[in-house]
PDB file of C-alpha atoms in Angstrom:
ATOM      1  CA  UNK A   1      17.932 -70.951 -13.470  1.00  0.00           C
ATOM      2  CA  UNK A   2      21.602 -71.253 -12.348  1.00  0.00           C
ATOM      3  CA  UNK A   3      24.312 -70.514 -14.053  1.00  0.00           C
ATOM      4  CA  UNK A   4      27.666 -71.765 -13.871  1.00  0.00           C
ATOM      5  CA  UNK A   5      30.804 -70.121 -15.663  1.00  0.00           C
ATOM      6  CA  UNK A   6      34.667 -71.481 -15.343  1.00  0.00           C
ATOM      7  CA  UNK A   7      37.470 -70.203 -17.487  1.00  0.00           C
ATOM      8  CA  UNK A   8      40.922 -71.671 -17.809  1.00  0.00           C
ATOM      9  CA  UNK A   9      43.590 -69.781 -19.121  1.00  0.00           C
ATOM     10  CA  UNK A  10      47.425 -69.627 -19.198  1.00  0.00           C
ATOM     11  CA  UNK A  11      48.620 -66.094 -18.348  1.00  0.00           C
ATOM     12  CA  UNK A  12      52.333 -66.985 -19.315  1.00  0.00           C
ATOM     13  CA  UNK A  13      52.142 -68.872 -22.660  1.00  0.00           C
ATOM     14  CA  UNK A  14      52.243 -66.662 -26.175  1.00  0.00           C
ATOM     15  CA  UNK A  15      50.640 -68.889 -27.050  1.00  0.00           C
ATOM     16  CA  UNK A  16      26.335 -70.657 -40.266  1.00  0.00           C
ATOM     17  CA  UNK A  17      24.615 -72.364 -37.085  1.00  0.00           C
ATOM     18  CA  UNK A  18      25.133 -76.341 -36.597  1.00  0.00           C
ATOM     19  CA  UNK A  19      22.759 -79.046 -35.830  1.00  0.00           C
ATOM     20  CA  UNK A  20      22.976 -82.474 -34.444  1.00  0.00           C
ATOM     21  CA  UNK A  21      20.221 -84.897 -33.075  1.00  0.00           C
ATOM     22  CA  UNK A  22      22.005 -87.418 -30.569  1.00  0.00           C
ATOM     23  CA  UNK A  23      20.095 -90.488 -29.569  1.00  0.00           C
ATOM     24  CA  UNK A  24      21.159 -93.985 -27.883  1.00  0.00           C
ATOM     25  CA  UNK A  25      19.655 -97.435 -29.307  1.00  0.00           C
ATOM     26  CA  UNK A  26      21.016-100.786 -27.309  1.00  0.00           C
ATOM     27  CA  UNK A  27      24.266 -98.904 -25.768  1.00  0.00           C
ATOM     28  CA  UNK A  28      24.960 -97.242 -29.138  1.00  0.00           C
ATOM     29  CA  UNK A  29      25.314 -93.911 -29.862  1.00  0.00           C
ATOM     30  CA  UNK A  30      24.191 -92.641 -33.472  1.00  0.00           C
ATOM     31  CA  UNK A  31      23.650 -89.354 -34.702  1.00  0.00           C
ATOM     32  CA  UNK A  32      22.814 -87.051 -37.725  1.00  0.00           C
ATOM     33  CA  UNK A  33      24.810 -83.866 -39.106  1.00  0.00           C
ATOM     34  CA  UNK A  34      23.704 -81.202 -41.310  1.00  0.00           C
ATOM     35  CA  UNK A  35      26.915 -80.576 -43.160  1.00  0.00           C
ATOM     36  CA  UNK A  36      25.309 -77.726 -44.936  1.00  0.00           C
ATOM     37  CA  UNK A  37      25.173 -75.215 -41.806  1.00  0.00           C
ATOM     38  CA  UNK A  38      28.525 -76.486 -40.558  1.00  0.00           C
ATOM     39  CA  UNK A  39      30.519 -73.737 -37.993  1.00  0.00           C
ATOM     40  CA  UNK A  40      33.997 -72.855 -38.906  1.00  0.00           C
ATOM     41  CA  UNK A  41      36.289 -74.035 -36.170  1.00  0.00           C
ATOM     42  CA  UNK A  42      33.490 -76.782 -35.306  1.00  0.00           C
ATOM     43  CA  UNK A  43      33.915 -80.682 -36.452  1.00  0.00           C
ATOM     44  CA  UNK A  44      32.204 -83.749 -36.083  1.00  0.00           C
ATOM     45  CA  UNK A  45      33.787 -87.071 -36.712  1.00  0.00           C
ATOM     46  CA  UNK A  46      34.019 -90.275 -34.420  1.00  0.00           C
ATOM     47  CA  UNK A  47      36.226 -90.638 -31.871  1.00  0.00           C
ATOM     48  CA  UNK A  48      37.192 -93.609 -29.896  1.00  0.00           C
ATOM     49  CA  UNK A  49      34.997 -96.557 -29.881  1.00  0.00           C
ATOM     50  CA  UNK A  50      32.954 -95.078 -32.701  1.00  0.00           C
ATOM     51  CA  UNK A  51      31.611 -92.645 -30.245  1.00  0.00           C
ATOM     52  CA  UNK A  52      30.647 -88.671 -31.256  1.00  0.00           C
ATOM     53  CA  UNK A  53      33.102 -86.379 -31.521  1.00  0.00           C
ATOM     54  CA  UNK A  54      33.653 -82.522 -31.833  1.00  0.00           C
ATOM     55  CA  UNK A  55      36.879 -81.062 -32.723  1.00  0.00           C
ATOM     56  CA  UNK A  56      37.146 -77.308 -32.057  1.00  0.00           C
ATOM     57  CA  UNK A  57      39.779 -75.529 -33.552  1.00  0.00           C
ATOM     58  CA  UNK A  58      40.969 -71.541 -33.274  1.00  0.00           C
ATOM     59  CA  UNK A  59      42.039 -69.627 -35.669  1.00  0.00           C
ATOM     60  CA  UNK A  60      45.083 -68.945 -33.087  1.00  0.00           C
ATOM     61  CA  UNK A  61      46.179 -72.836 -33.420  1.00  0.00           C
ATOM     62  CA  UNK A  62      44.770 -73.615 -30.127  1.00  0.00           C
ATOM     63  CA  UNK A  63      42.360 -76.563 -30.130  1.00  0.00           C
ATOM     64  CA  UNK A  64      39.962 -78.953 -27.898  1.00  0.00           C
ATOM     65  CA  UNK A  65      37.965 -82.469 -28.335  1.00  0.00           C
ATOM     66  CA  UNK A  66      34.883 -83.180 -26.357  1.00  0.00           C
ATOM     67  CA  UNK A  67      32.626 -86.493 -26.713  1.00  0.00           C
ATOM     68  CA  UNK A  68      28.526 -85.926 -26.672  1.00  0.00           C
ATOM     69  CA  UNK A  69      28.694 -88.755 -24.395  1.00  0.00           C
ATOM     70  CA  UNK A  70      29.185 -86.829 -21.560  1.00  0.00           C
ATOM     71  CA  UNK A  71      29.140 -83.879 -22.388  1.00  0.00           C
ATOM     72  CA  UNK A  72      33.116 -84.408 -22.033  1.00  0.00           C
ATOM     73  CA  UNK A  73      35.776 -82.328 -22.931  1.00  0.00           C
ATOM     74  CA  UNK A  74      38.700 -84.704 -23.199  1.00  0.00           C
ATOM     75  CA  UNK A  75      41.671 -82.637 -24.537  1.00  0.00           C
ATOM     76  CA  UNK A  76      42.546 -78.947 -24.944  1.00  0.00           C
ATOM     77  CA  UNK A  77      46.268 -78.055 -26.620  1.00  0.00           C
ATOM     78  CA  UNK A  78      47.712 -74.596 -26.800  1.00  0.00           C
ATOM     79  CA  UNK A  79      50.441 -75.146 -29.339  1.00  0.00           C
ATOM     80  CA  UNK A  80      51.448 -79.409 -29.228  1.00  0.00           C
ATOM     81  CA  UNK A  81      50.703 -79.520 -25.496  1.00  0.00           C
ATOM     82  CA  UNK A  82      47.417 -80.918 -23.660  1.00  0.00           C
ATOM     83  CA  UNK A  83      46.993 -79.658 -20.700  1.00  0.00           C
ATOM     84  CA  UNK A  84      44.718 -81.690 -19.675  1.00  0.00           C
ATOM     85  CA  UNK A  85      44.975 -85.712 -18.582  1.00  0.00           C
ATOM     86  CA  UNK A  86      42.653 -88.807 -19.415  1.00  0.00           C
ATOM     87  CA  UNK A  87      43.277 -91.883 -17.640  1.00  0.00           C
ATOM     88  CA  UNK A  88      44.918 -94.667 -19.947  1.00  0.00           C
ATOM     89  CA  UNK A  89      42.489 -96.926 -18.298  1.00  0.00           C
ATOM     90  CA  UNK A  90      39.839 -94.579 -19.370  1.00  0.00           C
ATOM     91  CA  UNK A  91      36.492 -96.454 -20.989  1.00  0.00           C
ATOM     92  CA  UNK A  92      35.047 -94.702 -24.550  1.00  0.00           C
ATOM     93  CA  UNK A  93      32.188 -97.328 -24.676  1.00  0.00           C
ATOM     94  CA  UNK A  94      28.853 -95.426 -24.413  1.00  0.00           C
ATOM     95  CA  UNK A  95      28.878 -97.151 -21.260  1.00  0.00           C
ATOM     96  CA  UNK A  96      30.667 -96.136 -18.515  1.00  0.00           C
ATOM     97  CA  UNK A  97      31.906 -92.433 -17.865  1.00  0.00           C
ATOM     98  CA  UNK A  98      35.439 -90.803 -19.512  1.00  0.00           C
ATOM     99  CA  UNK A  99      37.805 -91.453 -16.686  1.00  0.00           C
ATOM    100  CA  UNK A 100      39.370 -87.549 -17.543  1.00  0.00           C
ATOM    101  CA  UNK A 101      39.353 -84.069 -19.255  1.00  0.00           C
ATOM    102  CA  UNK A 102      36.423 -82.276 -17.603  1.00  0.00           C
ATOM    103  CA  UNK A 103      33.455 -84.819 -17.178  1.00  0.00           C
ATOM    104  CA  UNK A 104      30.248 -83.676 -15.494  1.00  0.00           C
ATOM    105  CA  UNK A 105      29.028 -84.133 -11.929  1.00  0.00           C
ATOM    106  CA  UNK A 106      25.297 -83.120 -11.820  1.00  0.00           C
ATOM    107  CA  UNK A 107      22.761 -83.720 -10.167  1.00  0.00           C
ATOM    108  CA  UNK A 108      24.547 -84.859  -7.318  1.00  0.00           C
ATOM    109  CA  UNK A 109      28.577 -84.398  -7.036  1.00  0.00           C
ATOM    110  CA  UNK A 110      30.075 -87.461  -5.002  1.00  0.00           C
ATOM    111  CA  UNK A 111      28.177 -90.376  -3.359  1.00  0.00           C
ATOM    112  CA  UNK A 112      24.862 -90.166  -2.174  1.00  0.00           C
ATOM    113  CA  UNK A 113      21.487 -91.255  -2.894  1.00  0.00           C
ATOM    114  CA  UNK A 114      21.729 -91.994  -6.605  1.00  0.00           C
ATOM    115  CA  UNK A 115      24.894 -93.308  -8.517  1.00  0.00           C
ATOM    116  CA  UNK A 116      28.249 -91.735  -7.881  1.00  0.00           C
ATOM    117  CA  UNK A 117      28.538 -88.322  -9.358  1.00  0.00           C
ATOM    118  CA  UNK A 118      24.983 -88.584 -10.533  1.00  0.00           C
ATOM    119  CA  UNK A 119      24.137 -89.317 -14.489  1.00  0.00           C
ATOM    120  CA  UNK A 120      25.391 -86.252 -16.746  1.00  0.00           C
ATOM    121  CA  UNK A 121      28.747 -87.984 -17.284  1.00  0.00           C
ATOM    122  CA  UNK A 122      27.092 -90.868 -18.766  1.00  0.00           C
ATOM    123  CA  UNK A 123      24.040 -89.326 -20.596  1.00  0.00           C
ATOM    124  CA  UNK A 124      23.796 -88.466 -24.179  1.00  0.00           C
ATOM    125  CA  UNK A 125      24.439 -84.814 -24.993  1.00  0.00           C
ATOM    126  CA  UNK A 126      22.898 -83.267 -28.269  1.00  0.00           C
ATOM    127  CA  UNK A 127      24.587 -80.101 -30.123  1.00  0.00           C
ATOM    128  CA  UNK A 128      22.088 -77.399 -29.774  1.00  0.00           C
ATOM    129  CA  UNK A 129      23.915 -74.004 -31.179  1.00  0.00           C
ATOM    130  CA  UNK A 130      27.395 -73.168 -32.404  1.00  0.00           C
ATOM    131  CA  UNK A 131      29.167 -70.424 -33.634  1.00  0.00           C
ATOM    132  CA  UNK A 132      32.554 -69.084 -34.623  1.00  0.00           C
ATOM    133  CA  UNK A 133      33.646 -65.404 -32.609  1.00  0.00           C
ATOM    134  CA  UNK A 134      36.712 -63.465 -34.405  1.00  0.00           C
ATOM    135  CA  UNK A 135      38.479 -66.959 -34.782  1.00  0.00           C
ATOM    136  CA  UNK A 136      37.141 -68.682 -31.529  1.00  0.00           C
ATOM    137  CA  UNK A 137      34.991 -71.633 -32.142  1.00  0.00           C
ATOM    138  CA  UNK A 138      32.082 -71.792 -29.416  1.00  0.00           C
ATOM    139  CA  UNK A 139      29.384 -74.845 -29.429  1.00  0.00           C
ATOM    140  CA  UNK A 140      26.063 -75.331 -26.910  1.00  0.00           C
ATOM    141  CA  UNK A 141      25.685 -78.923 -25.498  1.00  0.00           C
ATOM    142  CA  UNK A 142      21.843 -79.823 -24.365  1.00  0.00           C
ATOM    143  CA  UNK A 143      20.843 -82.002 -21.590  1.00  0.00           C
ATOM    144  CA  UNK A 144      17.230 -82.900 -20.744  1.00  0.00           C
ATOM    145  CA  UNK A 145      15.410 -85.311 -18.458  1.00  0.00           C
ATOM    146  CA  UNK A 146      14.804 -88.688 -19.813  1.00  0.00           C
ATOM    147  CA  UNK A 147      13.344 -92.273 -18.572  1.00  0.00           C
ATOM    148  CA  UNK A 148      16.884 -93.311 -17.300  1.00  0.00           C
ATOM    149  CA  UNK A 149      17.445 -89.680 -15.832  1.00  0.00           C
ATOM    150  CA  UNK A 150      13.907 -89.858 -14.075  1.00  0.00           C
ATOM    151  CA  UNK A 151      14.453 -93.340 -12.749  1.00  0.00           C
ATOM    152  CA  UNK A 152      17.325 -91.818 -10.575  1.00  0.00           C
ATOM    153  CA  UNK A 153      15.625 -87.873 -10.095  1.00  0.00           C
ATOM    154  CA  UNK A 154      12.180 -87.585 -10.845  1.00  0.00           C
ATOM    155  CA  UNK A 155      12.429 -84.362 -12.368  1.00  0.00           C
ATOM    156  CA  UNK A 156      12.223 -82.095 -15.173  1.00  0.00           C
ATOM    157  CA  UNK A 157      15.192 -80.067 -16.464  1.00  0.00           C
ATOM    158  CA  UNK A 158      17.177 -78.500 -19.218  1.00  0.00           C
ATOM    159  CA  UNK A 159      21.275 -78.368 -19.389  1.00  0.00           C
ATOM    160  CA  UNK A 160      22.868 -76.281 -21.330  1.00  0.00           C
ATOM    161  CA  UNK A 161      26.469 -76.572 -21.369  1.00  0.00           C
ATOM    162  CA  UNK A 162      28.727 -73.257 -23.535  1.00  0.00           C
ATOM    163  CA  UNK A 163      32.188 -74.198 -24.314  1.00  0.00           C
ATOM    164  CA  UNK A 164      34.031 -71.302 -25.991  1.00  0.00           C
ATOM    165  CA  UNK A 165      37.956 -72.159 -27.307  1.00  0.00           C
ATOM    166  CA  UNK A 166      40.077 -69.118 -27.377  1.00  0.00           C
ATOM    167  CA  UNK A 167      43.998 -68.330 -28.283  1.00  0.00           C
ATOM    168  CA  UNK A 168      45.617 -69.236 -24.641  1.00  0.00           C
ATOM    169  CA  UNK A 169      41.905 -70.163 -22.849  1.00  0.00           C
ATOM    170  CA  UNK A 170      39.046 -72.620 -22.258  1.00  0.00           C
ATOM    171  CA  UNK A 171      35.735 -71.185 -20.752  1.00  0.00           C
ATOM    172  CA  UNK A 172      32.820 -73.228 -19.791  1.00  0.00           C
ATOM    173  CA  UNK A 173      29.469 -72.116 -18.760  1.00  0.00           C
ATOM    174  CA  UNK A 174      26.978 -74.585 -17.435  1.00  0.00           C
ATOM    175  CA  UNK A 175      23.071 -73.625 -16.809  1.00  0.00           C
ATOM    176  CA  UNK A 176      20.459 -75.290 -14.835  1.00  0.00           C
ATOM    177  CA  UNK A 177      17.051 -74.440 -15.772  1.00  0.00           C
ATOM    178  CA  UNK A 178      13.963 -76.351 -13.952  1.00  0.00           C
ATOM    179  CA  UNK A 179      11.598 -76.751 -16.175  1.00  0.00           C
ATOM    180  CA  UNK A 180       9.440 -79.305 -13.550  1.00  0.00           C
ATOM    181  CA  UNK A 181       5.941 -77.804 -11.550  1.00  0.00           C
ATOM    182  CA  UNK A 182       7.226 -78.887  -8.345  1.00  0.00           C
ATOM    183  CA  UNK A 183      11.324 -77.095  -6.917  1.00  0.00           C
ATOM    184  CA  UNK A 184      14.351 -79.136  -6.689  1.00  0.00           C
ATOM    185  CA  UNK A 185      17.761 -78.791  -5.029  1.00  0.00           C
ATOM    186  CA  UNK A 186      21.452 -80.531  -6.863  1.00  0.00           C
ATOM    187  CA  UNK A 187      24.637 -80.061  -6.420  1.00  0.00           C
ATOM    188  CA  UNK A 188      27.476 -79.958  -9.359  1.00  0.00           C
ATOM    189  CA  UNK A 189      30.723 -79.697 -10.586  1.00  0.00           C
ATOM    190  CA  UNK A 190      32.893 -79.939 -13.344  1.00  0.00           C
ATOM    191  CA  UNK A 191      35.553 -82.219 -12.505  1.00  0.00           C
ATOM    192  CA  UNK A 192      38.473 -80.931 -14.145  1.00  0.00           C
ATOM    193  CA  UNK A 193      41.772 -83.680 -14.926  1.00  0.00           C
ATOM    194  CA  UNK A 194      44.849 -81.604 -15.256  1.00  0.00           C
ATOM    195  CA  UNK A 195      48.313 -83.017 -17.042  1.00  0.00           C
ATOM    196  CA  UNK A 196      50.505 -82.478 -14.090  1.00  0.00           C
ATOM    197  CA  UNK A 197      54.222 -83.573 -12.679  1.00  0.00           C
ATOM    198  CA  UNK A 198      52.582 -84.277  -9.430  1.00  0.00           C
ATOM    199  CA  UNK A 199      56.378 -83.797  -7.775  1.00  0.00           C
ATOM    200  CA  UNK A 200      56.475 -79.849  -9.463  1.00  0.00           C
ATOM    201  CA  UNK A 201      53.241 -78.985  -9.375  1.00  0.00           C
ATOM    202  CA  UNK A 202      51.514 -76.300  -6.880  1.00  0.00           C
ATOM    203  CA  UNK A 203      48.430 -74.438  -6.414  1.00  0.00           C
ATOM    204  CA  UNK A 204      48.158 -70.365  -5.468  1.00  0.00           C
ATOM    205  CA  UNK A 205      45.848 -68.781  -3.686  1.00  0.00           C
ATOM    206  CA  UNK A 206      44.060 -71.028  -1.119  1.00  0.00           C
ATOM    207  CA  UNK A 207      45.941 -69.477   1.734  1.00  0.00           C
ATOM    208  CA  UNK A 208      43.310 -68.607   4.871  1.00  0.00           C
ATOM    209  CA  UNK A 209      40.659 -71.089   3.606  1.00  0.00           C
ATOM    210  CA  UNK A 210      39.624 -73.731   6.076  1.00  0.00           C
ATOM    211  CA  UNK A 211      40.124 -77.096   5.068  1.00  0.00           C
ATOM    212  CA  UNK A 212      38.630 -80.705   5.848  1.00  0.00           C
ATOM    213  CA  UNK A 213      41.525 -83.111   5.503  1.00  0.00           C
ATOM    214  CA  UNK A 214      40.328 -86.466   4.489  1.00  0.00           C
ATOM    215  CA  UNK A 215      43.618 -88.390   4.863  1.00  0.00           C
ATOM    216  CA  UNK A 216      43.785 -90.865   6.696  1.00  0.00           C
ATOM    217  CA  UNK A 217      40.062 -90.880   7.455  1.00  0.00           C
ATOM    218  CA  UNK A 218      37.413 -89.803   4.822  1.00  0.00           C
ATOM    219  CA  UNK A 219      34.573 -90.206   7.000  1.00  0.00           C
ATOM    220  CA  UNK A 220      35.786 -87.924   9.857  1.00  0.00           C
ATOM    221  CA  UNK A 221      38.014 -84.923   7.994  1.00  0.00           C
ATOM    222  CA  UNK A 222      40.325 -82.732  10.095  1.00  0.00           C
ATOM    223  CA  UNK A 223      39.798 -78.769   9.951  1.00  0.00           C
ATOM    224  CA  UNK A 224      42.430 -76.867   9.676  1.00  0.00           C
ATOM    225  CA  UNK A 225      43.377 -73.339   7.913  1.00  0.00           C
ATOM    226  CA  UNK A 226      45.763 -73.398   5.027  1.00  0.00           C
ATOM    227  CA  UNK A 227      48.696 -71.232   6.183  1.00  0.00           C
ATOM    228  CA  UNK A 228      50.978 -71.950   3.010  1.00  0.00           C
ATOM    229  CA  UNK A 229      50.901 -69.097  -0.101  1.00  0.00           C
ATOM    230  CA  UNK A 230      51.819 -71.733  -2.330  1.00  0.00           C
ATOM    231  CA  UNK A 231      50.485 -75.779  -1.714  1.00  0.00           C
ATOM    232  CA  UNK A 232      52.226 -78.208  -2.908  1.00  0.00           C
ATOM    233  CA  UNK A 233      52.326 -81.961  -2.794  1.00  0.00           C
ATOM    234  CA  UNK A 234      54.801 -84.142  -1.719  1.00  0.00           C
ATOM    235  CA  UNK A 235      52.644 -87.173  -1.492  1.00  0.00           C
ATOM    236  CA  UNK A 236      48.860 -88.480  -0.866  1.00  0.00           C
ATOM    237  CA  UNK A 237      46.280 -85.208  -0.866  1.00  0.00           C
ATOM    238  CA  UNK A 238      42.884 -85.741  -0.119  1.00  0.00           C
ATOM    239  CA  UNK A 239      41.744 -82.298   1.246  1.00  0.00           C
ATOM    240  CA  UNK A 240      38.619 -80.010   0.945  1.00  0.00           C
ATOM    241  CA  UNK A 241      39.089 -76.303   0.593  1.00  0.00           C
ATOM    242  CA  UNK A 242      36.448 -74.440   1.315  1.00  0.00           C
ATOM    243  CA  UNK A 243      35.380 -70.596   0.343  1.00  0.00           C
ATOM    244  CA  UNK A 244      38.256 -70.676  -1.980  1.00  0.00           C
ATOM    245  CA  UNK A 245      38.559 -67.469  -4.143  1.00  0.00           C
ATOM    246  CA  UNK A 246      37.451 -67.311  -7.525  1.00  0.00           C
ATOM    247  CA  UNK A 247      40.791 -67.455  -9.493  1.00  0.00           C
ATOM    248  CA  UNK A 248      43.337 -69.792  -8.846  1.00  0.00           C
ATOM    249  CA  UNK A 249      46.953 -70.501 -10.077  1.00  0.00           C
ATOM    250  CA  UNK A 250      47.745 -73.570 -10.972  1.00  0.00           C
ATOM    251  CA  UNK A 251      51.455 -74.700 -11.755  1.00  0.00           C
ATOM    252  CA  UNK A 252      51.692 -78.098 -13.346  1.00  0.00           C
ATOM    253  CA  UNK A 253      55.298 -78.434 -12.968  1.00  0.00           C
ATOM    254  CA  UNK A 254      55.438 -78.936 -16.431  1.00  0.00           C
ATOM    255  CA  UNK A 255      56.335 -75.166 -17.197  1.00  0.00           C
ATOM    256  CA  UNK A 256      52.773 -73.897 -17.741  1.00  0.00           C
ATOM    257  CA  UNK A 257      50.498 -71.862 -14.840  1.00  0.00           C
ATOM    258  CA  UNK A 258      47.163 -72.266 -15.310  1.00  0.00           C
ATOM    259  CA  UNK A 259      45.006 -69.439 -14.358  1.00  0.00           C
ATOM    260  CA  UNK A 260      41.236 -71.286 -13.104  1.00  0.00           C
ATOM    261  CA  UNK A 261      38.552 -68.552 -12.715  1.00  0.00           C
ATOM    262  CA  UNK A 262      34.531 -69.370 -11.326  1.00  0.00           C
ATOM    263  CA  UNK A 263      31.898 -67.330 -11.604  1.00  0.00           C
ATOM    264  CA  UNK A 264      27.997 -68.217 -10.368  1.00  0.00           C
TER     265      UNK A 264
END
C-alpha cells in the first residue's frame, strides 16, 4: 500500500456514518443516499449537469465541494473566498474530466501509454466513510478496478481518497492498495488549480532544486538550479522542480499565502 497525504493551509488568515452507492448507466451518473445516517458537516445534492455532489461544511465557516465524478474537489472557501480556480470552459458532463480544483492523476500522471493523466479523473467515485471531528467534516472516496479501468491497466486495485475540511485548511490523503496476484508500478498526482493573480503571485521555497525547463522545448528540458528565494512569474512557466521540500509557500497575489505540505 502507498499512501499519499497533502495539506493546504493558510498560515496568515483568522480565518452517524454515511453511505452512498455510485454507479454509471449510458454516461449517467445515479446514486442512492441513506439520509438516516447522514454526517454533520457532510451534504449530498446535485451539482452541475445533474452530477453528484458533496458539500462539506465546518463548524468554523470554512467550506469545500467535490463531485464523485472524479473524485474532484472543485472549490474550498475560507470566509467568501475560493482559493481555488475551475476553468470557465470546464465540462460537468459525466464525460470528460473537471478542467480545475484538485482532479486526480493516477495511474499514470501525464502522457504515456494509456490516456492522458490516466482514468481516476473520469471514473466514478463512491462515498465509503464519513465523519464529523470537533466541527471538521471528513468523508472517504473509493476507487476500484472496473471493465473500463482494466481495458486501459489490467489490474486490480483499491483507492481510497480522505478529505478532511478544517477552520483555515484542506488535507487530502490518497492510498493505493494492490489488491491484484501479480505487482504493479503507477505514478500520481493530485493536480491542484489555484485562484491566482498570475502578475502577484510567487512561490517559496524551491531555492537549490534542479529544474528541467520545458520552455521553449518540451521534449528536450534545460537543467538548471533555482537560485531565486522567492519565484515568480512574469510570463510563460513551464518548469519541473525536482526534490522540492515538503512545504511550500504559495502567494497568490491575491493577499492570501498558502502553506502546501506532502507527506508519503
Amino acid at each position: 500500500m502507498v499512501a499519499i497525504s497533502m495539506t493546504w493551509s493558510l498560515p496568515t488568515l483568522t480565518s452517524s456514518k454515511l453511505s452512498r452507492v455510485n454507479r454509471r448507466y449510458s454516461g449517467m451518473a445515479f446514486a442512492t443516499v441513506n439520509k438516516d445516517t447522514a454526517t454533520l458537516g457532510v451534504r449530498i445534492g446535485e451539482g452541475l449537469g445533474n452530477l453528484p455532489k458533496v458539500v462539506l461544511t465546518s463548524s468554523h465557516g470554512s467550506e469545500a465541494e467535490l463531485y464523485l465524478y472524479g473524485g474532484c474537489v472543485t472549490s474550498w472557501k475560507v470566509g467568501s473566498k475560493d482559493l481555488l480556480f475551475v476553468r470557465p470552459d470546464a465540462v460537468f458532463n459525466g464525460q470528460k474530466p473537471i478542467s480545475g480544483g484538485i482532479p486526480h492523476c493516477f495511474p499514470q500522471f501525464g502522457p504515456g501509454p494509456m490516456q492522458q493523466h490516466g482514468f481516476a479523473r473520469n471514473s466514478d467515485w463512491s462515498i465509503v466513510d464519513s465523519d464529523n471531528v470537533d466541527g471538521s467534516p471528513v468523508i472517504t472516496l473509493e476507487l476500484k478496478d472496473s471493465p473500463y479501468s482494466r481495458a486501459m491497466w489490467d489490474y486490480s486495485f483499491q483507492a481510497l481518497y480522505k478529505i478532511t475540511l478544517d477552520k483555515n485548511s484542506l488535507s487530502t490523503e490518497l492510498k493505493i492498495t494492490n489488491t491484484d496476484k501479480k505487482p504493479f508500478s503507477f505514478t500520481t498526482a493530485l493536480h491542484t488549480y489555484f485562484s491566482a493573480a498570475v502578475s502577484g503571485a510567487s512561490v517559496k521555497g524551491l531555492k537549490g532544486c534542479k529544474t528541467l525547463n520545458k520552455d521553449p522545448d518540451p521534449k528536450n528540458p534545460i537543467e538548471g538550479t533555482e537560485e531565486r528565494d522567492i519565484v515568480t512569474y512574469p510570463g510563460f512557466v513551464d518548469c519541473v522542480y525536482l526534490g522540492a521540500a515538503n512545504e511550500l509557500y504559495l502567494d497568490n497575489g491575491l493577499g492570501d499565502i498558502i502553506s502546501i505540505k506532502n507527506t508519503k
